[in-house]
């Protein structure tokens, strides 16, 4: 069964890349409001699972993600040490022999991290929203997503009221993909 799915992988990734490019092109005009795509070093090799936008403030990112299906990158439980159980509990591997916290070579090294470590990186993660791509999205689904991103940007960055915008049908975020969405 896995081999059959692997044969489909290139098509799935290509569909998500096309979707991501379409969404980025359709929301490019929102940079004047402060919704800017997160920098990407290798767009041609990106699996395109998410479109990520950097907002000017953590509050704006939270408002955006409450308006449409999206997730704040710093609140996924995966993208930083402050929410990563393996780091916090010193259990860096499933097998004890591979746990870097228990390896004799690492004894005497720093094992705990201060809350302000990586403060600038944490700030960026808490201002970044992720909007999921899906290879099953139709052209209409993609246009609805672009419309909704525009509406969420206006709520988050122009203080538009939810009563003043129209949101189109959108699937909710699949929370199982994230350890703990706050």
GROMACS .gro file of N, CA and C in nm:
model
  546
    1UNK      N    1   0.082  -0.119   0.000
    1UNK     CA    2   0.000   0.000   0.000
    1UNK      C    3   0.087   0.125   0.000
    2UNK      N    4   0.196   0.124   0.076
    2UNK     CA    5   0.283   0.240   0.082
    2UNK      C    6   0.346   0.268  -0.054
    3UNK      N    7   0.386   0.164  -0.125
    3UNK     CA    8   0.446   0.184  -0.257
    3UNK      C    9   0.351   0.256  -0.352
    4UNK      N   10   0.224   0.224  -0.345
    4UNK     CA   11   0.125   0.292  -0.429
    4UNK      C   12   0.119   0.440  -0.392
    5UNK      N   13   0.120   0.471  -0.263
    5UNK     CA   14   0.117   0.610  -0.218
    5UNK      C   15   0.244   0.683  -0.260
    6UNK      N   16   0.359   0.615  -0.249
    6UNK     CA   17   0.484   0.679  -0.290
    6UNK      C   18   0.483   0.716  -0.437
    7UNK      N   19   0.417   0.635  -0.520
    7UNK     CA   20   0.405   0.666  -0.662
    7UNK      C   21   0.325   0.794  -0.685
    8UNK      N   22   0.238   0.829  -0.591
    8UNK     CA   23   0.154   0.949  -0.603
    8UNK      C   24   0.221   1.074  -0.546
    9UNK      N   25   0.331   1.057  -0.473
    9UNK     CA   26   0.392   1.166  -0.398
    9UNK      C   27   0.432   1.285  -0.486
   10UNK      N   28   0.496   1.260  -0.598
   10UNK     CA   29   0.539   1.372  -0.684
   10UNK      C   30   0.420   1.456  -0.729
   11UNK      N   31   0.310   1.392  -0.765
   11UNK     CA   32   0.190   1.465  -0.807
   11UNK      C   33   0.128   1.544  -0.693
   12UNK      N   34   0.129   1.487  -0.573
   12UNK     CA   35   0.074   1.556  -0.456
   12UNK      C   36   0.156   1.681  -0.425
   13UNK      N   37   0.288   1.666  -0.425
   13UNK     CA   38   0.375   1.780  -0.395
   13UNK      C   39   0.361   1.887  -0.504
   14UNK      N   40   0.356   1.846  -0.629
   14UNK     CA   41   0.341   1.943  -0.738
   14UNK      C   42   0.209   2.019  -0.726
   15UNK      N   43   0.100   1.950  -0.692
   15UNK     CA   44  -0.030   2.017  -0.675
   15UNK      C   45  -0.022   2.120  -0.561
   16UNK      N   46   0.046   2.086  -0.452
   16UNK     CA   47   0.057   2.181  -0.341
   16UNK      C   48   0.148   2.298  -0.377
   17UNK      N   49   0.252   2.274  -0.457
   17UNK     CA   50   0.337   2.384  -0.502
   17UNK      C   51   0.260   2.482  -0.590
   18UNK      N   52   0.179   2.428  -0.680
   18UNK     CA   53   0.097   2.515  -0.766
   18UNK      C   54  -0.002   2.593  -0.680
   19UNK      N   55  -0.065   2.526  -0.583
   19UNK     CA   56  -0.159   2.594  -0.494
   19UNK      C   57  -0.089   2.706  -0.416
   20UNK      N   58   0.027   2.675  -0.362
   20UNK     CA   59   0.100   2.775  -0.283
   20UNK      C   60   0.136   2.896  -0.368
   21UNK      N   61   0.186   2.872  -0.489
   21UNK     CA   62   0.220   2.984  -0.578
   21UNK      C   63   0.097   3.067  -0.611
   22UNK      N   64  -0.016   3.001  -0.633
   22UNK     CA   65  -0.140   3.072  -0.664
   22UNK      C   66  -0.185   3.157  -0.545
   23UNK      N   67  -0.178   3.100  -0.424
   23UNK     CA   68  -0.217   3.174  -0.304
   23UNK      C   69  -0.123   3.292  -0.281
   24UNK      N   70   0.006   3.271  -0.295
   24UNK     CA   71   0.101   3.382  -0.276
   24UNK      C   72   0.078   3.493  -0.378
   25UNK      N   73   0.053   3.455  -0.503
   25UNK     CA   74   0.027   3.557  -0.605
   25UNK      C   75  -0.104   3.631  -0.576
   26UNK      N   76  -0.204   3.558  -0.528
   26UNK     CA   77  -0.335   3.618  -0.500
   26UNK      C   78  -0.339   3.703  -0.375
   27UNK      N   79  -0.237   3.691  -0.292
   27UNK     CA   80  -0.235   3.770  -0.167
   27UNK      C   81  -0.119   3.869  -0.163
   28UNK      N   82  -0.045   3.878  -0.272
   28UNK     CA   83   0.072   3.967  -0.279
   28UNK      C   84   0.034   4.112  -0.242
   29UNK      N   85  -0.083   4.155  -0.282
   29UNK     CA   86  -0.126   4.294  -0.256
   29UNK      C   87  -0.143   4.325  -0.107
   30UNK      N   88  -0.148   4.222  -0.024
   30UNK     CA   89  -0.169   4.244   0.120
   30UNK      C   90  -0.043   4.285   0.194
   31UNK      N   91   0.071   4.284   0.126
   31UNK     CA   92   0.194   4.325   0.193
   31UNK      C   93   0.187   4.472   0.234
   32UNK      N   94   0.107   4.551   0.163
   32UNK     CA   95   0.093   4.692   0.203
   32UNK      C   96   0.019   4.706   0.336
   33UNK      N   97  -0.052   4.603   0.380
   33UNK     CA   98  -0.118   4.604   0.511
   33UNK      C   99  -0.025   4.552   0.621
   34UNK      N  100   0.078   4.477   0.582
   34UNK     CA  101   0.167   4.417   0.680
   34UNK      C  102   0.163   4.265   0.681
   35UNK      N  103   0.095   4.205   0.585
   35UNK     CA  104   0.092   4.058   0.572
   35UNK      C  105   0.194   4.021   0.466
   36UNK      N  106   0.309   3.973   0.508
   36UNK     CA  107   0.415   3.941   0.412
   36UNK      C  108   0.449   3.793   0.417
   37UNK      N  109   0.471   3.733   0.301
   37UNK     CA  110   0.511   3.592   0.301
   37UNK      C  111   0.643   3.575   0.376
   38UNK      N  112   0.653   3.468   0.452
   38UNK     CA  113   0.779   3.438   0.520
   38UNK      C  114   0.884   3.407   0.415
   39UNK      N  115   1.008   3.449   0.440
   39UNK     CA  116   1.114   3.422   0.343
   39UNK      C  117   1.132   3.272   0.322
   40UNK      N  118   1.166   3.236   0.199
   40UNK     CA  119   1.188   3.096   0.166
   40UNK      C  120   1.318   3.088   0.087
   41UNK      N  121   1.408   3.002   0.129
   41UNK     CA  122   1.537   2.993   0.063
   41UNK      C  123   1.538   2.903  -0.059
   42UNK      N  124   1.446   2.809  -0.067
   42UNK     CA  125   1.449   2.712  -0.176
   42UNK      C  126   1.308   2.676  -0.220
   43UNK      N  127   1.242   2.771  -0.284
   43UNK     CA  128   1.102   2.751  -0.323
   43UNK      C  129   1.084   2.630  -0.416
   44UNK      N  130   1.183   2.605  -0.501
   44UNK     CA  131   1.170   2.493  -0.595
   44UNK      C  132   1.176   2.357  -0.526
   45UNK      N  133   1.230   2.353  -0.405
   45UNK     CA  134   1.240   2.227  -0.332
   45UNK      C  135   1.142   2.219  -0.215
   46UNK      N  136   1.060   2.320  -0.198
   46UNK     CA  137   0.964   2.326  -0.089
   46UNK      C  138   0.853   2.223  -0.113
   47UNK      N  139   0.814   2.151  -0.010
   47UNK     CA  140   0.703   2.055  -0.025
   47UNK      C  141   0.569   2.128  -0.028
   48UNK      N  142   0.567   2.256   0.011
   48UNK     CA  143   0.450   2.343  -0.001
   48UNK      C  144   0.331   2.299   0.084
   49UNK      N  145   0.356   2.241   0.198
   49UNK     CA  146   0.248   2.199   0.286
   49UNK      C  147   0.176   2.319   0.348
   50UNK      N  148   0.246   2.432   0.360
   50UNK     CA  149   0.190   2.551   0.424
   50UNK      C  150   0.232   2.676   0.348
   51UNK      N  151   0.145   2.776   0.347
   51UNK     CA  152   0.186   2.912   0.314
   51UNK      C  153   0.204   2.980   0.448
   52UNK      N  154   0.318   3.044   0.465
   52UNK     CA  155   0.345   3.110   0.593
   52UNK      C  156   0.358   3.260   0.570
   53UNK      N  157   0.290   3.335   0.656
   53UNK     CA  158   0.294   3.481   0.651
   53UNK      C  159   0.348   3.534   0.782
   54UNK      N  160   0.429   3.637   0.770
   54UNK     CA  161   0.481   3.707   0.887
   54UNK      C  162   0.398   3.833   0.908
   55UNK      N  163   0.346   3.849   1.028
   55UNK     CA  164   0.265   3.966   1.062
   55UNK      C  165   0.345   4.058   1.153
   56UNK      N  166   0.303   4.184   1.166
   56UNK     CA  167   0.382   4.280   1.244
   56UNK      C  168   0.380   4.256   1.395
   57UNK      N  169   0.281   4.184   1.446
   57UNK     CA  170   0.275   4.163   1.591
   57UNK      C  171   0.217   4.025   1.622
   58UNK      N  172   0.245   3.978   1.742
   58UNK     CA  173   0.190   3.851   1.789
   58UNK      C  174   0.037   3.860   1.798
   59UNK      N  175  -0.014   3.972   1.843
   59UNK     CA  176  -0.160   3.990   1.854
   59UNK      C  177  -0.225   3.981   1.716
   60UNK      N  178  -0.163   4.042   1.615
   60UNK     CA  179  -0.218   4.035   1.480
   60UNK      C  180  -0.220   3.890   1.430
   61UNK      N  181  -0.113   3.814   1.459
   61UNK     CA  182  -0.108   3.673   1.418
   61UNK      C  183  -0.219   3.593   1.487
   62UNK      N  184  -0.239   3.618   1.616
   62UNK     CA  185  -0.345   3.546   1.688
   62UNK      C  186  -0.483   3.582   1.633
   63UNK      N  187  -0.505   3.709   1.604
   63UNK     CA  188  -0.634   3.751   1.548
   63UNK      C  189  -0.655   3.687   1.412
   64UNK      N  190  -0.553   3.686   1.328
   64UNK     CA  191  -0.561   3.624   1.196
   64UNK      C  192  -0.599   3.478   1.209
   65UNK      N  193  -0.530   3.405   1.298
   65UNK     CA  194  -0.555   3.260   1.309
   65UNK      C  195  -0.689   3.228   1.374
   66UNK      N  196  -0.746   3.323   1.446
   66UNK     CA  197  -0.881   3.302   1.501
   66UNK      C  198  -0.989   3.333   1.397
   67UNK      N  199  -0.950   3.406   1.292
   67UNK     CA  200  -1.047   3.447   1.190
   67UNK      C  201  -1.066   3.341   1.083
   68UNK      N  202  -0.956   3.280   1.039
   68UNK     CA  203  -0.966   3.175   0.937
   68UNK      C  204  -0.884   3.054   0.981
   69UNK      N  205  -0.909   2.937   0.922
   69UNK     CA  206  -0.832   2.819   0.958
   69UNK      C  207  -0.683   2.839   0.929
   70UNK      N  208  -0.606   2.852   1.034
   70UNK     CA  209  -0.461   2.869   1.026
   70UNK      C  210  -0.405   2.848   1.166
   71UNK      N  211  -0.273   2.842   1.176
   71UNK     CA  212  -0.207   2.816   1.303
   71UNK      C  213  -0.090   2.912   1.318
   72UNK      N  214  -0.069   2.962   1.439
   72UNK     CA  215   0.049   3.043   1.468
   72UNK      C  216   0.167   2.946   1.485
   73UNK      N  217   0.274   2.967   1.409
   73UNK     CA  218   0.387   2.872   1.407
   73UNK      C  219   0.448   2.851   1.546
   74UNK      N  220   0.452   2.954   1.627
   74UNK     CA  221   0.511   2.941   1.760
   74UNK      C  222   0.422   2.871   1.860
   75UNK      N  223   0.301   2.835   1.819
   75UNK     CA  224   0.205   2.772   1.911
   75UNK      C  225   0.167   2.631   1.868
   76UNK      N  226   0.252   2.564   1.792
   76UNK     CA  227   0.218   2.431   1.744
   76UNK      C  228   0.267   2.319   1.835
   77UNK      N  229   0.356   2.352   1.927
   77UNK     CA  230   0.414   2.247   2.010
   77UNK      C  231   0.530   2.178   1.942
   78UNK      N  232   0.569   2.223   1.824
   78UNK     CA  233   0.675   2.157   1.749
   78UNK      C  234   0.790   2.247   1.707
   79UNK      N  235   0.767   2.372   1.693
   79UNK     CA  236   0.864   2.456   1.626
   79UNK      C  237   0.960   2.531   1.717
   80UNK      N  238   0.950   2.513   1.846
   80UNK     CA  239   1.046   2.577   1.934
   80UNK      C  240   1.061   2.500   2.064
   81UNK      N  241   1.175   2.516   2.126
   81UNK     CA  242   1.209   2.438   2.244
   81UNK      C  243   1.116   2.466   2.362
   82UNK      N  244   1.051   2.582   2.365
   82UNK     CA  245   0.966   2.616   2.479
   82UNK      C  246   0.841   2.530   2.486
   83UNK      N  247   0.809   2.459   2.378
   83UNK     CA  248   0.691   2.373   2.375
   83UNK      C  249   0.723   2.230   2.333
   84UNK      N  250   0.849   2.198   2.321
   84UNK     CA  251   0.889   2.067   2.271
   84UNK      C  252   0.917   1.975   2.388
   85UNK      N  253   0.826   1.883   2.414
   85UNK     CA  254   0.836   1.795   2.531
   85UNK      C  255   0.967   1.719   2.537
   86UNK      N  256   1.019   1.673   2.423
   86UNK     CA  257   1.144   1.597   2.425
   86UNK      C  258   1.258   1.679   2.483
   87UNK      N  259   1.260   1.808   2.457
   87UNK     CA  260   1.363   1.896   2.510
   87UNK      C  261   1.334   1.927   2.657
   88UNK      N  262   1.211   1.960   2.686
   88UNK     CA  263   1.175   2.000   2.822
   88UNK      C  264   1.189   1.884   2.921
   89UNK      N  265   1.163   1.763   2.877
   89UNK     CA  266   1.168   1.647   2.965
   89UNK      C  267   1.299   1.569   2.952
   90UNK      N  268   1.391   1.618   2.869
   90UNK     CA  269   1.520   1.553   2.846
   90UNK      C  270   1.503   1.410   2.796
   91UNK      N  271   1.411   1.393   2.703
   91UNK     CA  272   1.387   1.263   2.641
   91UNK      C  273   1.397   1.280   2.490
   92UNK      N  274   1.518   1.299   2.442
   92UNK     CA  275   1.539   1.333   2.303
   92UNK      C  276   1.531   1.220   2.203
   93UNK      N  277   1.495   1.100   2.244
   93UNK     CA  278   1.483   0.989   2.149
   93UNK      C  279   1.386   0.884   2.205
   94UNK      N  280   1.331   0.804   2.116
   94UNK     CA  281   1.240   0.699   2.160
   94UNK      C  282   1.314   0.585   2.230
   95UNK      N  283   1.439   0.565   2.194
   95UNK     CA  284   1.518   0.458   2.254
   95UNK      C  285   1.622   0.519   2.347
   96UNK      N  286   1.631   0.471   2.470
   96UNK     CA  287   1.724   0.530   2.567
   96UNK      C  288   1.870   0.537   2.518
   97UNK      N  289   1.911   0.442   2.437
   97UNK     CA  290   2.050   0.441   2.388
   97UNK      C  291   2.079   0.558   2.293
   98UNK      N  292   1.974   0.618   2.239
   98UNK     CA  293   1.991   0.728   2.145
   98UNK      C  294   1.957   0.864   2.206
   99UNK      N  295   1.922   0.865   2.332
   99UNK     CA  296   1.883   0.989   2.398
   99UNK      C  297   2.007   1.074   2.424
  100UNK      N  298   2.019   1.191   2.357
  100UNK     CA  299   2.139   1.272   2.375
  100UNK      C  300   2.157   1.323   2.517
  101UNK      N  301   2.049   1.331   2.593
  101UNK     CA  302   2.058   1.378   2.731
  101UNK      C  303   2.120   1.272   2.823
  102UNK      N  304   2.119   1.147   2.779
  102UNK     CA  305   2.174   1.039   2.862
  102UNK      C  306   2.311   0.990   2.814
  103UNK      N  307   2.356   1.039   2.702
  103UNK     CA  308   2.484   0.993   2.648
  103UNK      C  309   2.600   1.042   2.735
  104UNK      N  310   2.693   0.954   2.765
  104UNK     CA  311   2.809   0.994   2.846
  104UNK      C  312   2.887   1.110   2.784
  105UNK      N  313   2.893   1.114   2.651
  105UNK     CA  314   2.966   1.221   2.583
  105UNK      C  315   2.908   1.359   2.611
  106UNK      N  316   2.782   1.365   2.649
  106UNK     CA  317   2.715   1.493   2.670
  106UNK      C  318   2.707   1.532   2.817
  107UNK      N  319   2.758   1.450   2.905
  107UNK     CA  320   2.756   1.484   3.047
  107UNK      C  321   2.838   1.610   3.069
  108UNK      N  322   2.788   1.699   3.148
  108UNK     CA  323   2.857   1.825   3.175
  108UNK      C  324   2.819   1.937   3.079
  109UNK      N  325   2.747   1.904   2.973
  109UNK     CA  326   2.701   2.007   2.881
  109UNK      C  327   2.570   2.068   2.932
  110UNK      N  328   2.539   2.184   2.883
  110UNK     CA  329   2.415   2.250   2.922
  110UNK      C  330   2.296   2.164   2.878
  111UNK      N  331   2.206   2.135   2.969
  111UNK     CA  332   2.088   2.054   2.938
  111UNK      C  333   1.959   2.132   2.954
  112UNK      N  334   1.966   2.248   3.013
  112UNK     CA  335   1.847   2.330   3.032
  112UNK      C  336   1.866   2.462   2.960
  113UNK      N  337   1.757   2.523   2.921
  113UNK     CA  338   1.762   2.643   2.840
  113UNK      C  339   1.679   2.752   2.906
  114UNK      N  340   1.732   2.872   2.907
  114UNK     CA  341   1.659   2.983   2.969
  114UNK      C  342   1.540   3.022   2.882
  115UNK      N  343   1.440   3.079   2.944
  115UNK     CA  344   1.318   3.117   2.872
  115UNK      C  345   1.342   3.224   2.766
  116UNK      N  346   1.448   3.302   2.782
  116UNK     CA  347   1.472   3.407   2.684
  116UNK      C  348   1.573   3.367   2.575
  117UNK      N  349   1.613   3.240   2.574
  117UNK     CA  350   1.701   3.191   2.470
  117UNK      C  351   1.628   3.199   2.335
  118UNK      N  352   1.693   3.254   2.237
  118UNK     CA  353   1.631   3.263   2.104
  118UNK      C  354   1.512   3.357   2.101
  119UNK      N  355   1.518   3.463   2.179
  119UNK     CA  356   1.404   3.554   2.192
  119UNK      C  357   1.358   3.609   2.057
  120UNK      N  358   1.452   3.646   1.971
  120UNK     CA  359   1.415   3.700   1.840
  120UNK      C  360   1.349   3.592   1.754
  121UNK      N  361   1.401   3.470   1.760
  121UNK     CA  362   1.341   3.361   1.683
  121UNK      C  363   1.201   3.329   1.733
  122UNK      N  364   1.183   3.328   1.865
  122UNK     CA  365   1.050   3.303   1.921
  122UNK      C  366   0.953   3.412   1.880
  123UNK      N  367   1.000   3.536   1.875
  123UNK     CA  368   0.916   3.647   1.831
  123UNK      C  369   0.869   3.625   1.687
  124UNK      N  370   0.960   3.584   1.601
  124UNK     CA  371   0.923   3.559   1.461
  124UNK      C  372   0.821   3.445   1.453
  125UNK      N  373   0.845   3.336   1.524
  125UNK     CA  374   0.751   3.224   1.522
  125UNK      C  375   0.614   3.264   1.573
  126UNK      N  376   0.608   3.351   1.673
  126UNK     CA  377   0.480   3.393   1.729
  126UNK      C  378   0.409   3.497   1.645
  127UNK      N  379   0.477   3.547   1.543
  127UNK     CA  380   0.415   3.641   1.449
  127UNK      C  381   0.390   3.577   1.313
  128UNK      N  382   0.419   3.447   1.301
  128UNK     CA  383   0.404   3.376   1.175
  128UNK      C  384   0.280   3.287   1.178
  129UNK      N  385   0.195   3.302   1.077
  129UNK     CA  386   0.078   3.215   1.065
  129UNK      C  387   0.100   3.119   0.949
  130UNK      N  388   0.049   2.998   0.967
  130UNK     CA  389   0.061   2.894   0.865
  130UNK      C  390  -0.079   2.858   0.815
  131UNK      N  391  -0.096   2.863   0.683
  131UNK     CA  392  -0.221   2.826   0.618
  131UNK      C  393  -0.194   2.701   0.536
  132UNK      N  394  -0.266   2.594   0.565
  132UNK     CA  395  -0.238   2.463   0.505
  132UNK      C  396  -0.280   2.455   0.359
  133UNK      N  397  -0.194   2.393   0.281
  133UNK     CA  398  -0.225   2.359   0.142
  133UNK      C  399  -0.278   2.216   0.140
  134UNK      N  400  -0.351   2.183   0.035
  134UNK     CA  401  -0.408   2.048   0.024
  134UNK      C  402  -0.417   2.012  -0.122
  135UNK      N  403  -0.359   1.900  -0.163
  135UNK     CA  404  -0.362   1.865  -0.305
  135UNK      C  405  -0.503   1.836  -0.358
  136UNK      N  406  -0.599   1.818  -0.270
  136UNK     CA  407  -0.737   1.792  -0.313
  136UNK      C  408  -0.817   1.921  -0.332
  137UNK      N  409  -0.759   2.037  -0.303
  137UNK     CA  410  -0.832   2.163  -0.320
  137UNK      C  411  -0.862   2.187  -0.467
  138UNK      N  412  -0.985   2.230  -0.493
  138UNK     CA  413  -1.025   2.268  -0.628
  138UNK      C  414  -0.984   2.414  -0.651
  139UNK      N  415  -0.998   2.459  -0.774
  139UNK     CA  416  -0.969   2.601  -0.804
  139UNK      C  417  -1.060   2.691  -0.721
  140UNK      N  418  -1.184   2.651  -0.703
  140UNK     CA  419  -1.277   2.730  -0.621
  140UNK      C  420  -1.231   2.734  -0.476
  141UNK      N  421  -1.186   2.620  -0.423
  141UNK     CA  422  -1.134   2.617  -0.285
  141UNK      C  423  -1.016   2.713  -0.269
  142UNK      N  424  -0.929   2.715  -0.368
  142UNK     CA  425  -0.811   2.801  -0.362
  142UNK      C  426  -0.852   2.948  -0.368
  143UNK      N  427  -0.946   2.981  -0.454
  143UNK     CA  428  -0.994   3.121  -0.461
  143UNK      C  429  -1.065   3.161  -0.332
  144UNK      N  430  -1.139   3.069  -0.273
  144UNK     CA  431  -1.202   3.097  -0.143
  144UNK      C  432  -1.096   3.120  -0.035
  145UNK      N  433  -0.987   3.042  -0.038
  145UNK     CA  434  -0.879   3.060   0.058
  145UNK      C  435  -0.815   3.198   0.042
  146UNK      N  436  -0.789   3.238  -0.082
  146UNK     CA  437  -0.731   3.370  -0.108
  146UNK      C  438  -0.825   3.479  -0.055
  147UNK      N  439  -0.953   3.464  -0.081
  147UNK     CA  440  -1.052   3.560  -0.031
  147UNK      C  441  -1.048   3.566   0.122
  148UNK      N  442  -1.044   3.451   0.186
  148UNK     CA  443  -1.045   3.445   0.332
  148UNK      C  444  -0.916   3.502   0.393
  149UNK      N  445  -0.803   3.479   0.327
  149UNK     CA  446  -0.678   3.538   0.375
  149UNK      C  447  -0.687   3.689   0.370
  150UNK      N  448  -0.742   3.741   0.262
  150UNK     CA  449  -0.762   3.885   0.248
  150UNK      C  450  -0.850   3.937   0.362
  151UNK      N  451  -0.960   3.867   0.388
  151UNK     CA  452  -1.052   3.909   0.495
  151UNK      C  453  -0.984   3.903   0.632
  152UNK      N  454  -0.910   3.796   0.659
  152UNK     CA  455  -0.842   3.783   0.788
  152UNK      C  456  -0.735   3.890   0.805
  153UNK      N  457  -0.668   3.926   0.697
  153UNK     CA  458  -0.568   4.033   0.704
  153UNK      C  459  -0.634   4.165   0.740
  154UNK      N  460  -0.750   4.189   0.686
  154UNK     CA  461  -0.821   4.315   0.717
  154UNK      C  462  -0.867   4.318   0.863
  155UNK      N  463  -0.908   4.204   0.915
  155UNK     CA  464  -0.948   4.196   1.056
  155UNK      C  465  -0.825   4.215   1.145
  156UNK      N  466  -0.718   4.145   1.114
  156UNK     CA  467  -0.598   4.147   1.199
  156UNK      C  468  -0.518   4.276   1.187
  157UNK      N  469  -0.519   4.338   1.069
  157UNK     CA  470  -0.428   4.450   1.045
  157UNK      C  471  -0.497   4.584   1.024
  158UNK      N  472  -0.625   4.582   0.994
  158UNK     CA  473  -0.699   4.707   0.977
  158UNK      C  474  -0.812   4.721   1.079
  159UNK      N  475  -0.818   4.625   1.171
  159UNK     CA  476  -0.922   4.625   1.274
  159UNK      C  477  -1.063   4.622   1.216
  160UNK      N  478  -1.078   4.558   1.100
  160UNK     CA  479  -1.212   4.541   1.044
  160UNK      C  480  -1.291   4.449   1.137
  161UNK      N  481  -1.419   4.472   1.142
  161UNK     CA  482  -1.506   4.389   1.225
  161UNK      C  483  -1.539   4.260   1.151
  162UNK      N  484  -1.557   4.153   1.227
  162UNK     CA  485  -1.601   4.028   1.165
  162UNK      C  486  -1.735   4.045   1.095
  163UNK      N  487  -1.814   4.140   1.141
  163UNK     CA  488  -1.944   4.167   1.078
  163UNK      C  489  -1.928   4.235   0.942
  164UNK      N  490  -1.812   4.297   0.919
  164UNK     CA  491  -1.789   4.371   0.795
  164UNK      C  492  -1.723   4.288   0.686
  165UNK      N  493  -1.688   4.165   0.716
  165UNK     CA  494  -1.623   4.081   0.616
  165UNK      C  495  -1.710   3.960   0.586
  166UNK      N  496  -1.685   3.901   0.473
  166UNK     CA  497  -1.754   3.778   0.435
  166UNK      C  498  -1.650   3.667   0.425
  167UNK      N  499  -1.669   3.563   0.503
  167UNK     CA  500  -1.581   3.448   0.495
  167UNK      C  501  -1.649   3.340   0.412
  168UNK      N  502  -1.573   3.277   0.327
  168UNK     CA  503  -1.624   3.169   0.245
  168UNK      C  504  -1.595   3.035   0.312
  169UNK      N  505  -1.659   2.933   0.264
  169UNK     CA  506  -1.642   2.798   0.319
  169UNK      C  507  -1.494   2.759   0.325
  170UNK      N  508  -1.454   2.707   0.440
  170UNK     CA  509  -1.316   2.661   0.457
  170UNK      C  510  -1.313   2.546   0.556
  171UNK      N  511  -1.230   2.448   0.526
  171UNK     CA  512  -1.216   2.335   0.618
  171UNK      C  513  -1.138   2.380   0.741
  172UNK      N  514  -1.174   2.328   0.858
  172UNK     CA  515  -1.099   2.366   0.980
  172UNK      C  516  -0.958   2.309   0.977
  173UNK      N  517  -0.873   2.364   1.062
  173UNK     CA  518  -0.737   2.312   1.075
  173UNK      C  519  -0.743   2.172   1.135
  174UNK      N  520  -0.663   2.081   1.079
  174UNK     CA  521  -0.653   1.946   1.133
  174UNK      C  522  -0.560   1.950   1.254
  175UNK      N  523  -0.618   1.960   1.373
  175UNK     CA  524  -0.540   1.977   1.495
  175UNK      C  525  -0.452   1.856   1.529
  176UNK      N  526  -0.481   1.740   1.471
  176UNK     CA  527  -0.398   1.622   1.496
  176UNK      C  528  -0.257   1.638   1.440
  177UNK      N  529  -0.239   1.732   1.348
  177UNK     CA  530  -0.106   1.757   1.292
  177UNK      C  531  -0.016   1.829   1.391
  178UNK      N  532  -0.076   1.882   1.496
  178UNK     CA  533   0.001   1.962   1.592
  178UNK      C  534  -0.015   1.904   1.730
  179UNK      N  535   0.094   1.910   1.806
  179UNK     CA  536   0.091   1.854   1.943
  179UNK      C  537  -0.001   1.930   2.034
  180UNK      N  538   0.010   2.063   2.030
  180UNK     CA  539  -0.071   2.144   2.121
  180UNK      C  540  -0.090   2.282   2.062
  181UNK      N  541  -0.202   2.304   1.999
  181UNK     CA  542  -0.231   2.435   1.943
  181UNK      C  543  -0.295   2.519   2.052
  182UNK      N  544  -0.233   2.632   2.084
  182UNK     CA  545  -0.284   2.722   2.189
  182UNK      C  546  -0.374   2.826   2.129
   0.00000   0.00000   0.00000
